[in-house]
Amino acid sequence: LDRLRGRLSRSQNSVGQGLLGLLGAGDLDEDAWEEIEDTLIMADLGAAMTQRVVDTLREEIATRQVRTEAEVRDLLRQTLIDNLHPEYDRSLKALPNDGTPAVLLVVGVNGTGKTTTTGKLARVLVADGRAILLGAADTFRAAAADQLQTWAERVGAEVVRGKEGADPASVAFDAVARGVETGVDAVLVDTAGRLHTKTGLMDELGKVKRVVEKKTEVDEVLLVIDATTGQNGLMQARVFKDVVDITGVVLTKLDGTAKGGIVFQVQHELGVPVKLVGLGEGADDLAPFTPEAFVNALLG
Ligand code: GDP
């Protein structure tokens, strides 16, 4: 978590410092509140969430005697944490030990970091002593299967891949079938995220899920969102939500943005937790998401 704090703070300190500076400035006039709103909007909290946060702050400051810098800081921290659903269970569905592999589908628009996240997740699980199989069901992007294979070799996982242009669902099925046969603990399926049309995506991803379910239950559907794409990430979340039941979100590239505020909106919109964050391109750059650490990093 210290690592998360260090990485985030480099890019996000300015947001937090800006807010604390404004809030700590004594009696707040309308201009000051407007600036506070602007700061939250810039951090990608979106209009509705910004309004909620500002309303809470205004009310609390008016009705409670929040005066000192430390009190303001605590109020801001707590208000932000409260809007991140601290009650959510963010653990990945427990890996079964009855011999049937857990199945995780990794979904999202191309370029968001699906393949990288799948590799990093495999690394975490292998390091935890689990036997992992990777399914390269992103058969549309030529390099995706190679990339996943490289990850598999690097972390010590098996990989099942199809021919380029093969039906993603058949590759996913083969991967899960192989995982059941060899008795791995989990099969992580990297899917194609072609957002050509919503019905196209629905057909493709829906089929992947249906086909896998012929073999065994799907335990997690993790939606990967690139934090640097701001409001686009929210739009993607809406589309994927309509197509498949998302069980958790992975917010990637948080190391390169001050726009991590999208996390507030994505969780609110989907009603599911952000479970993991990507903090870089390396194998160890995947961390659990916790509202407290995130907000602490945001506020510097
Ligand atoms: P996919 O098309 O969704 O499978 O995306 P990739 O996994 O190929 O990732 C796209 C690019 O983003 C690659 O260059 C990755 O190294 C990079 N990437 C993925 N996750 C992160 C992250 O958390 N931080 C940073 N800085 N780069 C990332």
XYZ file of C-alpha atoms and ligand atoms in Angstrom:
328
model
C 0.000 0.000 0.000
C 2.940 2.270 0.580
C 3.873 1.513 -2.971
C 0.426 2.532 -4.146
C 0.728 5.677 -2.153
C 4.131 6.515 -3.581
C 3.125 5.928 -7.164
C -0.169 7.700 -6.989
C 1.061 10.631 -5.062
C 3.550 11.578 -7.711
C 0.769 12.398 -10.137
C -2.092 13.135 -7.822
C -0.691 15.171 -5.000
C -1.625 18.325 -6.800
C -5.311 17.412 -6.700
C -5.260 16.731 -2.990
C -3.080 19.678 -2.119
C -5.295 21.925 -4.217
C -8.408 20.757 -2.383
C -6.854 21.024 1.047
C -5.496 24.441 0.224
C -8.921 25.667 -0.836
C -10.792 24.080 2.056
C -8.283 25.219 4.621
C -8.469 28.836 3.565
C -11.024 29.810 6.213
C -14.532 31.045 5.390
C -15.463 29.689 2.019
C -17.277 31.967 -0.391
C -19.051 30.879 -3.581
C -15.895 31.368 -5.643
C -13.973 29.036 -3.355
C -16.686 26.368 -3.594
C -16.662 26.702 -7.355
C -12.922 26.155 -7.384
C -13.343 23.093 -5.203
C -15.908 21.771 -7.681
C -13.559 22.450 -10.583
C -10.759 20.581 -8.856
C -12.962 17.524 -8.332
C -14.232 17.651 -11.922
C -10.640 17.861 -13.160
C -9.841 14.760 -11.136
C -12.591 13.006 -13.109
C -15.172 12.551 -10.397
C -17.872 13.649 -12.819
C -20.577 16.245 -12.235
C -22.979 14.176 -10.150
C -20.334 12.727 -7.827
C -18.685 16.131 -7.444
C -22.026 17.583 -6.394
C -22.525 14.846 -3.810
C -19.104 15.400 -2.317
C -19.410 19.181 -2.279
C -22.922 19.058 -0.765
C -21.668 16.819 2.019
C -18.664 19.042 2.691
C -20.789 22.217 2.724
C -23.342 20.716 5.050
C -20.792 19.265 7.432
C -18.779 22.464 7.543
C -21.953 24.495 8.192
C -23.462 22.251 10.846
C -20.388 20.894 12.570
C -17.608 22.998 13.892
C -15.046 21.976 11.337
C -12.388 24.627 11.595
C -8.809 23.506 11.843
C -6.822 22.225 8.914
C -6.673 18.787 10.505
C -10.481 18.706 10.867
C -11.005 19.789 7.287
C -8.534 17.185 6.122
C -10.302 14.439 8.063
C -13.695 15.529 6.760
C -12.506 15.542 3.158
C -10.791 12.190 3.585
C -13.855 10.587 5.171
C -16.265 12.070 2.615
C -14.217 10.686 -0.264
C -13.855 7.269 1.387
C -17.607 7.136 2.068
C -18.251 7.675 -1.638
C -16.011 4.750 -2.560
C -18.232 2.101 -0.969
C -15.817 0.994 1.756
C -18.281 -1.812 2.578
C -17.655 -3.688 -0.699
C -15.928 -7.058 -0.587
C -12.939 -6.647 -2.896
C -11.444 -10.099 -2.657
C -11.373 -12.248 -5.747
C -13.815 -15.144 -5.527
C -12.031 -17.744 -3.473
C -10.244 -20.288 -5.568
C -12.017 -23.602 -5.054
C -9.961 -26.543 -3.883
C -12.352 -29.226 -4.995
C -10.371 -29.938 -8.132
C -12.491 -27.708 -10.366
C -10.644 -24.608 -11.512
C -11.954 -21.155 -10.782
C -12.621 -19.349 -14.053
C -11.904 -15.657 -14.462
C -12.775 -13.796 -17.632
C -10.785 -10.632 -18.229
C -12.800 -8.252 -20.416
C -12.458 -4.686 -21.632
C -11.668 -2.544 -24.637
C -8.400 -3.268 -26.453
C -5.457 -1.292 -25.220
C -6.789 -0.900 -21.688
C -4.306 -3.469 -20.361
C -6.243 -6.757 -20.403
C -3.384 -8.974 -21.458
C -0.946 -7.301 -19.082
C -3.421 -7.574 -16.211
C -4.035 -11.251 -16.973
C -0.275 -11.847 -16.841
C 0.191 -9.902 -13.625
C -2.716 -11.699 -11.981
C -1.255 -15.055 -13.009
C 1.994 -14.000 -11.394
C 0.303 -13.159 -8.093
C -1.564 -16.464 -8.055
C 1.456 -18.553 -9.049
C 3.505 -16.838 -6.345
C 0.728 -17.895 -3.976
C 1.367 -21.513 -4.936
C -1.527 -21.900 -7.368
C -1.439 -23.778 -10.637
C -2.669 -21.384 -13.316
C -3.670 -21.791 -16.934
C -4.032 -18.837 -19.283
C -6.507 -18.862 -22.177
C -5.599 -16.591 -25.082
C -9.095 -15.895 -26.370
C -8.146 -12.522 -27.817
C -7.738 -13.993 -31.283
C -8.315 -10.750 -33.143
C -5.240 -8.841 -32.077
C -2.394 -10.691 -33.746
C 0.154 -10.093 -30.999
C -2.146 -10.762 -28.048
C -1.594 -14.519 -27.886
C 2.182 -14.118 -28.227
C 2.134 -11.514 -25.498
C 0.143 -13.815 -23.222
C 2.442 -16.721 -24.000
C 5.423 -14.600 -22.966
C 3.678 -13.832 -19.690
C 2.874 -17.515 -19.186
C 6.517 -18.484 -19.625
C 7.651 -15.678 -17.392
C 5.390 -16.533 -14.479
C 5.252 -20.286 -14.891
C 1.730 -20.866 -16.133
C 0.410 -23.031 -18.932
C -1.202 -21.336 -21.910
C -3.860 -22.478 -24.374
C -4.082 -20.515 -27.592
C -5.917 -20.865 -30.860
C -4.945 -20.020 -34.376
C -5.090 -16.373 -35.319
C -8.680 -15.518 -36.187
C -10.024 -18.597 -34.393
C -13.365 -18.295 -32.637
C -12.636 -16.742 -29.220
C -15.329 -18.884 -27.616
C -13.755 -22.098 -28.854
C -10.357 -21.047 -27.495
C -11.947 -20.147 -24.153
C -13.707 -23.511 -24.082
C -10.494 -25.388 -24.915
C -8.635 -23.510 -22.200
C -11.228 -24.291 -19.549
C -11.518 -27.915 -20.695
C -7.743 -28.270 -20.462
C -7.738 -26.644 -17.026
C -10.395 -29.058 -15.781
C -8.455 -31.977 -17.220
C -5.142 -30.990 -15.629
C -6.730 -29.876 -12.363
C -5.311 -26.337 -12.211
C -6.571 -23.970 -9.541
C -7.657 -21.242 -11.935
C -8.079 -20.501 -15.619
C -7.661 -16.861 -16.578
C -9.177 -16.076 -19.960
C -7.947 -13.013 -21.839
C -10.770 -11.947 -24.172
C -10.981 -9.713 -27.228
C -12.396 -6.281 -26.601
C -13.595 -5.177 -29.955
C -16.089 -2.451 -29.318
C -17.108 -2.341 -32.966
C -20.785 -2.476 -32.136
C -22.586 -3.307 -28.961
C -24.381 -6.255 -30.511
C -21.085 -7.518 -31.929
C -19.506 -7.376 -28.503
C -22.550 -8.936 -26.945
C -22.515 -11.811 -29.408
C -18.807 -12.410 -28.944
C -18.479 -12.051 -25.187
C -21.863 -13.598 -24.489
C -20.825 -16.621 -26.484
C -17.505 -16.913 -24.657
C -19.321 -16.948 -21.335
C -22.067 -19.342 -22.459
C -19.595 -21.780 -23.943
C -17.375 -21.763 -20.852
C -20.433 -22.357 -18.690
C -21.058 -25.598 -20.525
C -17.931 -26.814 -18.782
C -17.941 -25.030 -15.445
C -19.100 -21.932 -13.637
C -17.559 -18.537 -14.402
C -16.415 -17.152 -11.041
C -15.272 -13.668 -11.922
C -15.722 -11.315 -14.833
C -13.143 -8.563 -14.383
C -13.607 -5.423 -16.437
C -10.343 -3.648 -17.222
C -10.582 0.135 -17.483
C -7.730 2.481 -18.380
C -7.754 5.268 -15.807
C -6.131 7.685 -18.239
C -9.125 7.635 -20.593
C -11.288 9.524 -18.133
C -14.970 9.650 -19.013
C -14.446 7.167 -21.853
C -13.845 4.544 -19.208
C -17.249 5.247 -17.783
C -18.878 4.835 -21.176
C -17.103 1.510 -21.645
C -18.291 0.380 -18.232
C -21.886 1.116 -19.244
C -21.622 -0.893 -22.452
C -19.947 -3.896 -20.835
C -22.425 -3.851 -17.975
C -25.236 -4.352 -20.468
C -23.401 -7.177 -22.183
C -22.102 -9.319 -19.327
C -22.375 -9.496 -15.528
C -19.261 -7.738 -14.274
C -18.089 -8.889 -10.832
C -15.182 -6.499 -10.409
C -13.121 -3.785 -12.045
C -9.381 -3.467 -12.586
C -8.330 0.145 -13.014
C -5.061 0.250 -14.946
C -2.438 2.922 -15.611
C -3.128 4.710 -12.366
C 0.601 5.400 -12.322
C 0.239 7.763 -15.227
C -2.719 9.934 -14.409
C -4.262 12.411 -12.051
C -7.638 11.266 -13.304
C -8.098 8.326 -10.981
C -11.350 9.936 -9.870
C -13.084 7.806 -12.484
C -13.086 5.093 -9.821
C -15.847 6.937 -7.939
C -18.080 6.976 -10.987
C -17.332 3.506 -12.260
C -18.208 1.886 -8.950
C -21.312 4.000 -8.600
C -22.423 3.185 -12.141
C -21.704 -0.550 -12.070
C -22.492 -1.252 -8.446
C -19.441 -3.511 -8.275
C -16.100 -2.876 -6.594
C -12.801 -1.915 -8.096
C -10.775 -4.884 -6.898
C -7.331 -4.256 -8.345
C -5.273 -1.412 -9.718
C -2.486 -1.420 -12.290
C 0.471 0.734 -11.338
C 2.880 0.111 -14.183
C 3.860 -2.249 -16.978
C 5.925 -4.593 -14.824
C 4.994 -7.986 -13.433
C 4.653 -6.726 -9.871
C 2.669 -3.638 -10.708
C -0.724 -4.950 -9.648
C -2.119 -4.020 -6.246
C -5.363 -4.519 -4.358
C -7.602 -1.483 -4.314
C -8.556 -0.088 -0.930
C -10.537 3.149 -0.568
C -8.431 4.301 2.382
C -5.083 3.905 0.610
C -6.498 5.412 -2.581
C -7.840 8.489 -0.822
C -4.669 8.879 1.255
C -2.661 8.802 -1.958
C -5.052 11.276 -3.572
C -4.692 13.708 -0.701
C -0.937 13.221 -0.467
P -4.966 -5.084 -24.101
O -5.083 -4.727 -25.555
O -6.167 -4.624 -23.344
O -4.659 -6.507 -23.851
O -3.768 -4.189 -23.519
P -2.261 -4.588 -23.161
O -2.224 -5.492 -21.992
O -1.555 -5.006 -24.381
O -1.718 -3.168 -22.652
C -1.637 -2.037 -23.492
C -0.437 -1.190 -23.069
O -0.660 -0.647 -21.769
C 0.853 -1.970 -22.962
O 1.909 -1.172 -23.432
C 1.013 -2.231 -21.474
O 2.342 -2.396 -21.085
C 0.414 -0.967 -20.903
N -0.113 -1.134 -19.535
C -0.979 -2.066 -19.065
N -1.252 -1.872 -17.755
C -0.555 -0.783 -17.374
C -0.427 -0.047 -16.117
O -1.024 -0.353 -15.085
N 0.393 1.047 -16.132
C 1.070 1.439 -17.266
N 1.827 2.522 -17.181
N 0.955 0.788 -18.442
C 0.165 -0.299 -18.498
